mmCIF file of C-alpha atoms in Angstrom:
data_model
loop_
_atom_site.group_PDB
_atom_site.id
_atom_site.type_symbol
_atom_site.label_atom_id
_atom_site.label_comp_id
_atom_site.label_asym_id
_atom_site.label_seq_id
_atom_site.Cartn_x
_atom_site.Cartn_y
_atom_site.Cartn_z
ATOM 1 C CA MET A 1 95.311 15.245 -31.273
ATOM 2 C CA SER A 2 92.208 16.568 -32.948
ATOM 3 C CA HIS A 3 89.180 16.936 -30.732
ATOM 4 C CA GLY A 4 85.984 18.808 -30.116
ATOM 5 C CA PHE A 5 82.940 20.017 -31.975
ATOM 6 C CA ALA A 6 81.197 22.994 -33.455
ATOM 7 C CA ARG A 7 78.708 24.977 -31.352
ATOM 8 C CA THR A 8 75.854 22.862 -32.655
ATOM 9 C CA GLY A 9 77.795 19.716 -33.544
ATOM 10 C CA LEU A 10 79.159 16.688 -31.796
ATOM 11 C CA ALA A 11 82.609 15.798 -30.570
ATOM 12 C CA SER A 12 85.243 14.387 -32.875
ATOM 13 C CA THR A 13 86.811 12.560 -29.946
ATOM 14 C CA VAL A 14 84.265 9.826 -30.583
ATOM 15 C CA VAL A 15 86.011 6.451 -30.545
ATOM 16 C CA PRO A 16 85.696 4.760 -33.929
ATOM 17 C CA PRO A 17 83.107 1.969 -34.131
ATOM 18 C CA GLY A 18 84.615 -1.267 -32.972
ATOM 19 C CA GLY A 19 86.549 0.375 -30.149
ATOM 20 C CA SER A 20 89.763 0.721 -32.166
ATOM 21 C CA GLY A 21 91.015 3.530 -29.943
ATOM 22 C CA ALA A 22 90.687 4.839 -26.418
ATOM 23 C CA TRP A 23 89.196 8.220 -25.642
ATOM 24 C CA GLU A 24 91.747 10.863 -24.702
ATOM 25 C CA ARG A 25 90.927 13.928 -22.664
ATOM 26 C CA PRO A 26 91.610 16.980 -24.878
ATOM 27 C CA GLY A 27 94.936 18.540 -24.011
ATOM 28 C CA ASP A 28 93.600 22.089 -23.844
ATOM 29 C CA TRP A 29 90.843 21.313 -21.338
ATOM 30 C CA LEU A 30 91.418 22.748 -17.872
ATOM 31 C CA ALA A 31 92.319 20.207 -15.180
ATOM 32 C CA LEU A 32 89.485 19.625 -12.753
ATOM 33 C CA PRO A 33 90.168 20.075 -9.014
ATOM 34 C CA THR A 34 91.094 17.081 -6.898
ATOM 35 C CA VAL A 35 88.129 15.223 -5.422
ATOM 36 C CA ASN A 36 88.845 12.620 -2.772
ATOM 37 C CA ASN A 37 86.921 9.538 -1.732
ATOM 38 C CA GLY A 38 84.506 10.612 0.997
ATOM 39 C CA ASP A 39 84.278 14.227 -0.129
ATOM 40 C CA GLN A 40 80.948 15.787 -0.986
ATOM 41 C CA LYS A 41 82.026 17.748 -4.010
ATOM 42 C CA ILE A 42 80.939 18.080 -7.635
ATOM 43 C CA CYS A 43 83.250 19.704 -10.180
ATOM 44 C CA LEU A 44 81.969 20.585 -13.650
ATOM 45 C CA LEU A 45 84.027 21.695 -16.633
ATOM 46 C CA VAL A 46 81.779 23.888 -18.776
ATOM 47 C CA ALA A 47 82.273 25.309 -22.275
ATOM 48 C CA ILE A 48 81.499 29.043 -22.485
ATOM 49 C CA TRP A 49 80.820 30.434 -25.945
ATOM 50 C CA ASN A 50 80.821 34.006 -27.199
ATOM 51 C CA THR A 51 77.051 34.178 -26.892
ATOM 52 C CA THR A 52 74.441 35.073 -24.296
ATOM 53 C CA ASN A 53 73.090 31.527 -24.134
ATOM 54 C CA ASN A 54 75.556 29.717 -21.855
ATOM 55 C CA PHE A 55 72.766 28.182 -19.799
ATOM 56 C CA LEU A 56 73.485 25.848 -16.885
ATOM 57 C CA ALA A 57 70.933 24.625 -14.338
ATOM 58 C CA PHE A 58 70.582 21.823 -11.795
ATOM 59 C CA THR A 59 68.831 20.922 -8.566
ATOM 60 C CA ILE A 60 70.515 19.418 -5.523
ATOM 61 C CA SER A 61 68.812 17.893 -2.502
ATOM 62 C CA GLY A 62 70.702 19.270 0.463
ATOM 63 C CA ALA A 63 71.536 22.967 0.809
ATOM 64 C CA CYS A 64 74.641 23.661 -1.242
ATOM 65 C CA THR A 65 77.062 26.386 -2.232
ATOM 66 C CA VAL A 66 77.848 26.930 -5.907
ATOM 67 C CA ASP A 67 81.018 28.583 -7.163
ATOM 68 C CA TRP A 68 80.187 29.384 -10.785
ATOM 69 C CA GLY A 69 83.845 29.834 -11.748
ATOM 70 C CA ASP A 70 83.257 33.275 -13.246
ATOM 71 C CA GLY A 71 84.731 35.417 -10.484
ATOM 72 C CA SER A 72 81.386 36.098 -8.799
ATOM 73 C CA ALA A 73 80.834 35.356 -5.107
ATOM 74 C CA PRO A 74 79.808 31.772 -4.310
ATOM 75 C CA GLN A 75 76.031 31.365 -4.200
ATOM 76 C CA ASP A 76 74.151 29.585 -1.407
ATOM 77 C CA VAL A 77 71.243 27.546 -2.759
ATOM 78 C CA ALA A 78 68.504 25.981 -0.623
ATOM 79 C CA SER A 79 67.772 22.275 -0.856
ATOM 80 C CA GLY A 80 65.713 21.398 -3.927
ATOM 81 C CA VAL A 81 65.823 24.934 -5.329
ATOM 82 C CA LYS A 82 67.040 25.238 -8.906
ATOM 83 C CA ALA A 83 70.533 26.681 -9.207
ATOM 84 C CA GLU A 84 70.959 28.358 -12.578
ATOM 85 C CA LYS A 85 73.088 30.815 -14.457
ATOM 86 C CA SER A 86 73.990 31.929 -17.937
ATOM 87 C CA ILE A 87 77.727 32.371 -17.597
ATOM 88 C CA ALA A 88 79.025 35.385 -19.519
ATOM 89 C CA TRP A 89 81.834 35.012 -22.036
ATOM 90 C CA ALA A 90 83.391 38.277 -20.774
ATOM 91 C CA ASP A 91 83.603 36.907 -17.220
ATOM 92 C CA ILE A 92 85.828 33.987 -18.214
ATOM 93 C CA SER A 93 89.543 34.482 -18.790
ATOM 94 C CA SER A 94 90.722 34.433 -22.393
ATOM 95 C CA SER A 95 93.587 32.216 -21.199
ATOM 96 C CA THR A 96 91.107 29.324 -20.994
ATOM 97 C CA VAL A 97 90.188 29.419 -24.679
ATOM 98 C CA THR A 98 90.484 26.141 -26.586
ATOM 99 C CA SER A 99 91.393 25.457 -30.178
ATOM 100 C CA LEU A 100 87.678 25.282 -30.898
ATOM 101 C CA GLY A 101 87.043 28.795 -29.688
ATOM 102 C CA TYR A 102 85.180 28.287 -26.452
ATOM 103 C CA ARG A 103 86.404 29.420 -23.034
ATOM 104 C CA GLN A 104 86.124 27.224 -19.950
ATOM 105 C CA ALA A 105 84.642 27.616 -16.494
ATOM 106 C CA ILE A 106 85.020 25.225 -13.583
ATOM 107 C CA VAL A 107 81.835 25.112 -11.504
ATOM 108 C CA THR A 108 82.162 23.645 -7.999
ATOM 109 C CA ILE A 109 79.272 22.466 -5.824
ATOM 110 C CA THR A 110 79.734 21.684 -2.121
ATOM 111 C CA PRO A 111 77.311 21.216 0.804
ATOM 112 C CA GLN A 112 76.628 23.981 3.257
ATOM 113 C CA ALA A 113 77.659 23.328 6.859
ATOM 114 C CA GLY A 114 75.842 20.368 8.375
ATOM 115 C CA GLN A 115 74.235 19.390 5.053
ATOM 116 C CA ASN A 116 74.451 16.244 2.950
ATOM 117 C CA LEU A 117 73.938 16.148 -0.809
ATOM 118 C CA THR A 118 71.359 13.388 -1.278
ATOM 119 C CA SER A 119 70.439 13.794 -4.950
ATOM 120 C CA LEU A 120 72.011 15.448 -7.995
ATOM 121 C CA ASN A 121 69.741 16.315 -10.910
ATOM 122 C CA PHE A 122 71.245 17.760 -14.092
ATOM 123 C CA THR A 123 68.118 17.254 -16.210
ATOM 124 C CA VAL A 124 66.402 20.586 -15.466
ATOM 125 C CA ARG A 125 65.906 23.487 -17.867
ATOM 126 C CA HIS A 126 67.194 26.987 -17.238
ATOM 127 C CA SER A 127 64.327 29.435 -16.623
ATOM 128 C CA THR A 128 65.107 31.639 -19.646
ATOM 129 C CA PRO A 129 64.457 29.254 -22.571
ATOM 130 C CA SER A 130 60.881 28.017 -22.920
ATOM 131 C CA THR A 131 61.938 24.882 -24.770
ATOM 132 C CA GLN A 132 64.631 22.228 -24.538
ATOM 133 C CA HIS A 133 68.166 23.564 -24.663
ATOM 134 C CA SER A 134 71.707 22.231 -24.363
ATOM 135 C CA ASP A 135 74.260 23.125 -21.731
ATOM 136 C CA GLY A 136 78.037 23.280 -22.078
ATOM 137 C CA LEU A 137 78.960 20.450 -19.735
ATOM 138 C CA LEU A 138 82.190 18.816 -20.927
ATOM 139 C CA ASP A 139 83.623 16.864 -18.012
ATOM 140 C CA VAL A 140 82.348 15.910 -14.549
ATOM 141 C CA ARG A 141 84.208 14.735 -11.452
ATOM 142 C CA LEU A 142 82.234 14.067 -8.290
ATOM 143 C CA SER A 143 82.075 12.349 -4.953
ATOM 144 C CA ALA A 144 78.636 12.126 -3.348
ATOM 145 C CA PRO A 145 78.543 9.344 -0.769
ATOM 146 C CA PHE A 146 75.031 10.265 0.455
ATOM 147 C CA ALA A 147 73.469 10.630 -2.994
ATOM 148 C CA ALA A 148 70.516 8.305 -3.564
ATOM 149 C CA SER A 149 70.166 9.482 -7.163
ATOM 150 C CA ILE A 150 72.394 11.085 -9.773
ATOM 151 C CA THR A 151 71.137 11.755 -13.274
ATOM 152 C CA PHE A 152 72.393 13.386 -16.456
ATOM 153 C CA ASP A 153 69.570 11.980 -18.594
ATOM 154 C CA THR A 154 68.730 13.858 -21.785
ATOM 155 C CA ASN A 155 65.015 14.652 -21.773
ATOM 156 C CA SER A 156 62.472 17.227 -22.935
ATOM 157 C CA ASN A 157 64.141 19.886 -20.768
ATOM 158 C CA ILE A 158 67.823 19.508 -21.521
ATOM 159 C CA THR A 159 70.400 17.908 -23.767
ATOM 160 C CA HIS A 160 74.025 17.394 -22.829
ATOM 161 C CA ASN A 161 75.424 17.558 -26.350
ATOM 162 C CA TYR A 162 79.040 18.036 -25.329
ATOM 163 C CA MET A 163 79.635 15.967 -22.194
ATOM 164 C CA GLU A 164 82.422 13.501 -22.898
ATOM 165 C CA GLN A 165 83.478 12.189 -19.479
ATOM 166 C CA VAL A 166 82.010 11.451 -16.061
ATOM 167 C CA GLU A 167 84.123 10.358 -13.093
ATOM 168 C CA ILE A 168 82.427 9.107 -9.913
ATOM 169 C CA ILE A 169 84.711 8.656 -6.918
ATOM 170 C CA GLY A 170 84.004 6.410 -3.936
ATOM 171 C CA THR A 171 80.652 5.112 -2.772
ATOM 172 C CA THR A 172 77.094 6.376 -3.228
ATOM 173 C CA ALA A 173 73.680 5.512 -1.803
ATOM 174 C CA ILE A 174 72.219 5.061 -5.302
ATOM 175 C CA THR A 175 69.672 2.257 -5.743
ATOM 176 C CA THR A 176 68.728 2.982 -9.351
ATOM 177 C CA CYS A 177 70.796 3.943 -12.367
ATOM 178 C CA SER A 178 67.793 3.835 -14.685
ATOM 179 C CA ALA A 179 68.406 6.234 -17.603
ATOM 180 C CA MET A 180 71.273 7.837 -15.688
ATOM 181 C CA PHE A 181 73.288 8.672 -18.825
ATOM 182 C CA ARG A 182 70.547 8.161 -21.422
ATOM 183 C CA ASN A 183 71.194 9.634 -24.877
ATOM 184 C CA LEU A 184 74.511 11.279 -24.042
ATOM 185 C CA ARG A 185 75.657 10.881 -27.629
ATOM 186 C CA VAL A 186 79.283 11.966 -27.131
ATOM 187 C CA LEU A 187 79.867 10.406 -23.715
ATOM 188 C CA SER A 188 83.080 8.484 -24.284
ATOM 189 C CA SER A 189 84.541 7.836 -20.841
ATOM 190 C CA ILE A 190 83.067 6.611 -17.564
ATOM 191 C CA VAL A 191 85.598 6.503 -14.739
ATOM 192 C CA GLY A 192 85.137 5.219 -11.224
ATOM 193 C CA THR A 193 85.531 2.364 -8.802
ATOM 194 C CA THR A 194 83.023 -0.475 -8.614
ATOM 195 C CA ALA A 195 81.741 0.707 -5.240
ATOM 196 C CA TRP A 196 79.403 3.452 -6.407
ATOM 197 C CA THR A 197 76.915 0.946 -7.884
ATOM 198 C CA ALA A 198 77.009 -1.549 -4.999
ATOM 199 C CA ASN A 199 73.405 -0.812 -3.938
ATOM 200 C CA VAL A 200 71.887 -0.439 -7.393
ATOM 201 C CA THR A 201 69.009 -2.763 -8.233
ATOM 202 C CA ASP A 202 67.875 -1.113 -11.476
ATOM 203 C CA PHE A 203 70.382 -0.677 -14.319
ATOM 204 C CA SER A 204 67.717 -0.311 -17.019
ATOM 205 C CA SER A 205 68.663 2.091 -19.836
ATOM 206 C CA MET A 206 71.697 3.260 -17.860
ATOM 207 C CA PHE A 207 73.761 3.903 -21.006
ATOM 208 C CA TYR A 208 70.843 3.946 -23.470
ATOM 209 C CA GLY A 209 71.878 5.656 -26.704
ATOM 210 C CA CYS A 210 75.460 6.439 -25.605
ATOM 211 C CA SER A 211 76.708 5.811 -29.125
ATOM 212 C CA SER A 212 80.278 7.061 -28.509
ATOM 213 C CA LEU A 213 80.906 4.964 -25.412
ATOM 214 C CA ALA A 214 83.604 2.432 -26.285
ATOM 215 C CA SER A 215 84.283 1.001 -22.824
ATOM 216 C CA VAL A 216 82.809 0.913 -19.349
ATOM 217 C CA PRO A 217 84.625 0.343 -16.076
ATOM 218 C CA ALA A 218 84.035 -2.602 -13.775
ATOM 219 C CA LEU A 219 80.711 -2.099 -11.989
ATOM 220 C CA ASP A 220 79.307 -3.821 -8.919
ATOM 221 C CA THR A 221 76.058 -5.168 -10.343
ATOM 222 C CA SER A 222 75.484 -7.867 -7.739
ATOM 223 C CA ALA A 223 72.224 -6.291 -6.492
ATOM 224 C CA GLY A 224 70.860 -5.691 -9.983
ATOM 225 C CA THR A 225 67.523 -7.209 -10.948
ATOM 226 C CA SER A 226 66.828 -5.246 -14.145
ATOM 227 C CA PHE A 227 69.383 -4.877 -16.925
ATOM 228 C CA SER A 228 66.786 -3.999 -19.546
ATOM 229 C CA GLY A 229 68.268 -1.724 -22.208
ATOM 230 C CA MET A 230 71.385 -1.124 -20.114
ATOM 231 C CA PHE A 231 73.615 -0.765 -23.201
ATOM 232 C CA TYR A 232 70.873 -0.105 -25.757
ATOM 233 C CA TYR A 233 72.419 1.291 -28.950
ATOM 234 C CA CYS A 234 75.894 1.677 -27.514
ATOM 235 C CA SER A 235 77.091 1.203 -31.060
ATOM 236 C CA SER A 236 80.808 1.824 -30.325
ATOM 237 C CA LEU A 237 80.975 -0.670 -27.460
ATOM 238 C CA ALA A 238 83.178 -3.621 -28.396
ATOM 239 C CA SER A 239 83.211 -5.407 -25.038
ATOM 240 C CA VAL A 240 81.922 -5.146 -21.487
ATOM 241 C CA PRO A 241 83.607 -6.116 -18.236
ATOM 242 C CA ALA A 242 82.537 -9.051 -16.104
ATOM 243 C CA LEU A 243 79.093 -8.369 -14.649
ATOM 244 C CA ASP A 244 77.490 -10.100 -11.680
ATOM 245 C CA THR A 245 73.975 -10.649 -12.989
ATOM 246 C CA SER A 246 73.018 -13.465 -10.634
ATOM 247 C CA ALA A 247 69.996 -11.535 -9.301
ATOM 248 C CA GLY A 248 68.875 -10.369 -12.731
ATOM 249 C CA THR A 249 65.394 -11.181 -13.972
ATOM 250 C CA ASN A 250 65.008 -8.772 -16.904
ATOM 251 C CA PHE A 251 67.634 -8.847 -19.661
ATOM 252 C CA SER A 252 65.417 -7.503 -22.458
ATOM 253 C CA SER A 253 67.324 -5.335 -24.974
ATOM 254 C CA MET A 254 70.378 -5.325 -22.713
ATOM 255 C CA PHE A 255 72.716 -5.155 -25.734
ATOM 256 C CA ASN A 256 70.153 -4.185 -28.382
ATOM 257 C CA GLY A 257 71.856 -2.289 -31.213
ATOM 258 C CA CYS A 258 75.413 -2.873 -29.980
ATOM 259 C CA SER A 259 76.633 -3.370 -33.526
ATOM 260 C CA ALA A 260 80.348 -3.315 -32.603
ATOM 261 C CA LEU A 261 80.036 -5.756 -29.704
ATOM 262 C CA ALA A 262 82.441 -8.612 -30.457
ATOM 263 C CA SER A 263 82.121 -10.588 -27.229
ATOM 264 C CA VAL A 264 80.269 -10.741 -23.946
ATOM 265 C CA PRO A 265 81.497 -12.164 -20.645
ATOM 266 C CA ALA A 266 79.914 -15.151 -18.967
ATOM 267 C CA LEU A 267 76.606 -13.995 -17.516
ATOM 268 C CA ASP A 268 74.662 -15.670 -14.716
ATOM 269 C CA THR A 269 71.141 -15.544 -16.106
ATOM 270 C CA SER A 270 69.695 -18.347 -14.003
ATOM 271 C CA ALA A 271 66.990 -16.042 -12.556
ATOM 272 C CA GLY A 272 66.212 -14.405 -15.889
ATOM 273 C CA THR A 273 62.676 -14.484 -17.250
ATOM 274 C CA ASN A 274 62.772 -11.894 -20.047
ATOM 275 C CA PHE A 275 65.418 -12.204 -22.779
ATOM 276 C CA SER A 276 63.527 -10.489 -25.594
ATOM 277 C CA SER A 277 65.809 -8.549 -27.984
ATOM 278 C CA MET A 278 68.745 -9.081 -25.633
ATOM 279 C CA PHE A 279 71.248 -9.202 -28.518
ATOM 280 C CA ASN A 280 69.071 -7.744 -31.266
ATOM 281 C CA GLY A 281 71.257 -6.068 -33.901
ATOM 282 C CA CYS A 282 74.583 -7.305 -32.489
ATOM 283 C CA SER A 283 75.907 -7.890 -35.978
ATOM 284 C CA ALA A 284 79.552 -8.372 -34.920
ATOM 285 C CA LEU A 285 78.844 -10.840 -32.118
ATOM 286 C CA ALA A 286 80.349 -14.227 -32.982
ATOM 287 C CA SER A 287 79.678 -16.201 -29.823
ATOM 288 C CA VAL A 288 77.768 -16.038 -26.578
ATOM 289 C CA PRO A 289 78.845 -18.045 -23.524
ATOM 290 C CA ALA A 290 76.271 -20.638 -22.473
ATOM 291 C CA LEU A 291 73.300 -18.912 -20.853
ATOM 292 C CA ASP A 292 71.108 -20.540 -18.216
ATOM 293 C CA THR A 293 67.680 -19.702 -19.582
ATOM 294 C CA SER A 294 65.750 -22.350 -17.673
ATOM 295 C CA ALA A 295 63.537 -19.690 -15.989
ATOM 296 C CA GLY A 296 63.018 -17.719 -19.190
ATOM 297 C CA THR A 297 59.580 -17.192 -20.705
ATOM 298 C CA SER A 298 60.237 -14.532 -23.380
ATOM 299 C CA PHE A 299 62.863 -14.851 -26.129
ATOM 300 C CA SER A 300 61.355 -12.824 -28.978
ATOM 301 C CA ASN A 301 64.021 -11.287 -31.272
ATOM 302 C CA MET A 302 66.756 -12.330 -28.853
ATOM 303 C CA PHE A 303 69.244 -12.863 -31.691
ATOM 304 C CA ASN A 304 67.556 -10.862 -34.450
ATOM 305 C CA TYR A 305 70.117 -9.534 -36.995
ATOM 306 C CA CYS A 306 73.020 -11.355 -35.309
ATOM 307 C CA SER A 307 74.577 -12.099 -38.680
ATOM 308 C CA SER A 308 77.966 -13.192 -37.256
ATOM 309 C CA LEU A 309 76.630 -15.519 -34.575
ATOM 310 C CA ALA A 310 78.486 -18.823 -34.758
ATOM 311 C CA SER A 311 78.012 -20.285 -31.297
ATOM 312 C CA VAL A 312 75.333 -20.097 -28.606
ATOM 313 C CA GLU A 313 73.816 -22.452 -26.061
ATOM 314 C CA LEU A 314 70.586 -21.780 -24.152
ATOM 315 C CA THR A 315 70.621 -24.155 -21.228
ATOM 316 C CA GLY A 316 67.150 -25.267 -20.182
ATOM 317 C CA CYS A 317 65.283 -23.005 -22.620
ATOM 318 C CA LYS A 318 61.612 -24.072 -22.890
ATOM 319 C CA TYR A 319 60.063 -21.381 -25.101
ATOM 320 C CA SER A 320 60.320 -20.414 -28.771
ATOM 321 C CA VAL A 321 63.532 -18.795 -29.878
ATOM 322 C CA SER A 322 65.230 -17.937 -33.166
ATOM 323 C CA VAL A 323 68.858 -17.894 -34.297
ATOM 324 C CA ALA A 324 67.919 -17.344 -37.927
ATOM 325 C CA SER A 325 70.416 -15.861 -40.396
ATOM 326 C CA GLY A 326 73.475 -16.548 -38.280
ATOM 327 C CA VAL A 327 76.513 -18.613 -39.266
ATOM 328 C CA LEU A 328 76.069 -21.616 -37.002
ATOM 329 C CA SER A 329 77.683 -24.836 -38.181
ATOM 330 C CA SER A 330 76.084 -28.247 -37.885
ATOM 331 C CA ALA A 331 78.055 -28.912 -34.708
ATOM 332 C CA ALA A 332 77.036 -25.553 -33.249
ATOM 333 C CA LEU A 333 73.379 -26.200 -34.038
ATOM 334 C CA ASP A 334 73.555 -29.627 -32.452
ATOM 335 C CA ALA A 335 75.132 -28.107 -29.350
ATOM 336 C CA LEU A 336 72.278 -25.592 -29.229
ATOM 337 C CA TYR A 337 69.670 -28.352 -29.605
ATOM 338 C CA THR A 338 71.355 -30.319 -26.832
ATOM 339 C CA SER A 339 71.311 -27.338 -24.473
ATOM 340 C CA LEU A 340 67.552 -26.835 -24.813
ATOM 341 C CA GLY A 341 65.153 -28.008 -22.141
ATOM 342 C CA THR A 342 61.931 -29.850 -22.791
ATOM 343 C CA ALA A 343 59.604 -27.595 -24.767
ATOM 344 C CA ALA A 344 56.742 -26.073 -22.771
ATOM 345 C CA GLY A 345 54.009 -27.107 -25.163
ATOM 346 C CA ALA A 346 54.153 -26.159 -28.851
ATOM 347 C CA GLN A 347 57.473 -24.298 -29.142
ATOM 348 C CA THR A 348 59.683 -23.625 -32.168
ATOM 349 C CA ILE A 349 63.394 -23.127 -32.595
ATOM 350 C CA THR A 350 64.098 -21.292 -35.836
ATOM 351 C CA VAL A 351 67.495 -21.903 -37.442
ATOM 352 C CA THR A 352 66.743 -20.739 -40.992
ATOM 353 C CA GLY A 353 69.692 -19.269 -42.873
ATOM 354 C CA ASN A 354 72.488 -20.986 -40.952
ATOM 355 C CA TYR A 355 74.781 -23.000 -43.219
ATOM 356 C CA GLY A 356 74.845 -25.865 -40.689
ATOM 357 C CA THR A 357 71.252 -26.842 -41.462
ATOM 358 C CA THR A 358 72.554 -29.113 -44.221
ATOM 359 C CA GLY A 359 74.123 -31.497 -41.709
ATOM 360 C CA ASP A 360 72.602 -30.846 -38.304
ATOM 361 C CA THR A 361 70.555 -33.276 -36.207
ATOM 362 C CA PRO A 362 67.141 -31.718 -35.566
ATOM 363 C CA SER A 363 65.956 -34.902 -33.833
ATOM 364 C CA ILE A 364 67.959 -33.825 -30.794
ATOM 365 C CA ALA A 365 65.435 -31.007 -30.371
ATOM 366 C CA THR A 366 62.314 -32.709 -31.712
ATOM 367 C CA GLY A 367 62.907 -35.516 -29.230
ATOM 368 C CA LYS A 368 62.308 -32.899 -26.521
ATOM 369 C CA GLY A 369 59.071 -31.667 -28.065
ATOM 370 C CA TRP A 370 60.441 -28.836 -30.203
ATOM 371 C CA THR A 371 59.544 -27.932 -33.772
ATOM 372 C CA VAL A 372 62.695 -27.105 -35.721
ATOM 373 C CA THR A 373 62.228 -24.582 -38.526
ATOM 374 C CA GLY A 374 65.068 -24.238 -40.937
#
């Protein structure tokens, strides 16, 4: 199959919008070493170009040993000290070259004797460049049961322009996934068991801007309170697995910009207070399972630009909300009106642009104190 990218471009393994195909690991990538549940081991597949700028840097809490995969002796690195290298093209075997012209190194990180790896930070800049640079990370496989934080976030220091897959094995001690994979534009595959997110309370912006991500694995989200921006602009994401959101209070922009999202699972939103822009720009979304919004206070732009929306119920909703410019029928509008709670003062439900407004029954809502605009 065709895959890959130019030195300054993006991967062509991107799944087409709408999730019409599954990501496939390129056949000429080197196989990563085995990592078992319970290990403390991080394996990185790195692209090495015929240039002097093959920068790679990271910081690990817990003294570690780094094998850079270039034939040099493994390097011991103290806890919290930046490990960095510019891996030389000449030090990597020509037998690893891919159809796109880069060679490959496998970098392996393990704890020193008696040490635990408690945080993994791949958002640091190599000391040589004075400005933001990209690294050659392609594929990651890791087990870090003691890690309280793991991040690959793109920021002012670093971009991960080429990283297509991350596999997390076993459990972790992570409590926040906020911005963990933010703006990884070509990230197409997340692999792992549900266990690694069991302690996470903050999922905000976890996959923010991951525009090539077409699917996510089952995640244990039972401890999550914030899902704000979790899938923000994941524009290739067509569906998500079942999510336990029973503890969630903040759902703002959770699916904002997910233009290929065709369906969402039933979500327990009974504790939710903020639903602003939750489905903003979900232009392919036809229906949303009934949402318990009885605790909600903010619904601004919740369904803005949801041009395919044909069915939604907001159980117990008390504050202004709009489903304008959808395709709700008269029956669907009446079902929505019926689901609403008693308006908390002067509140408006806006239904302008839905074809069902010619035969709906606004009195169902006005009888509960709502103003119906449409």
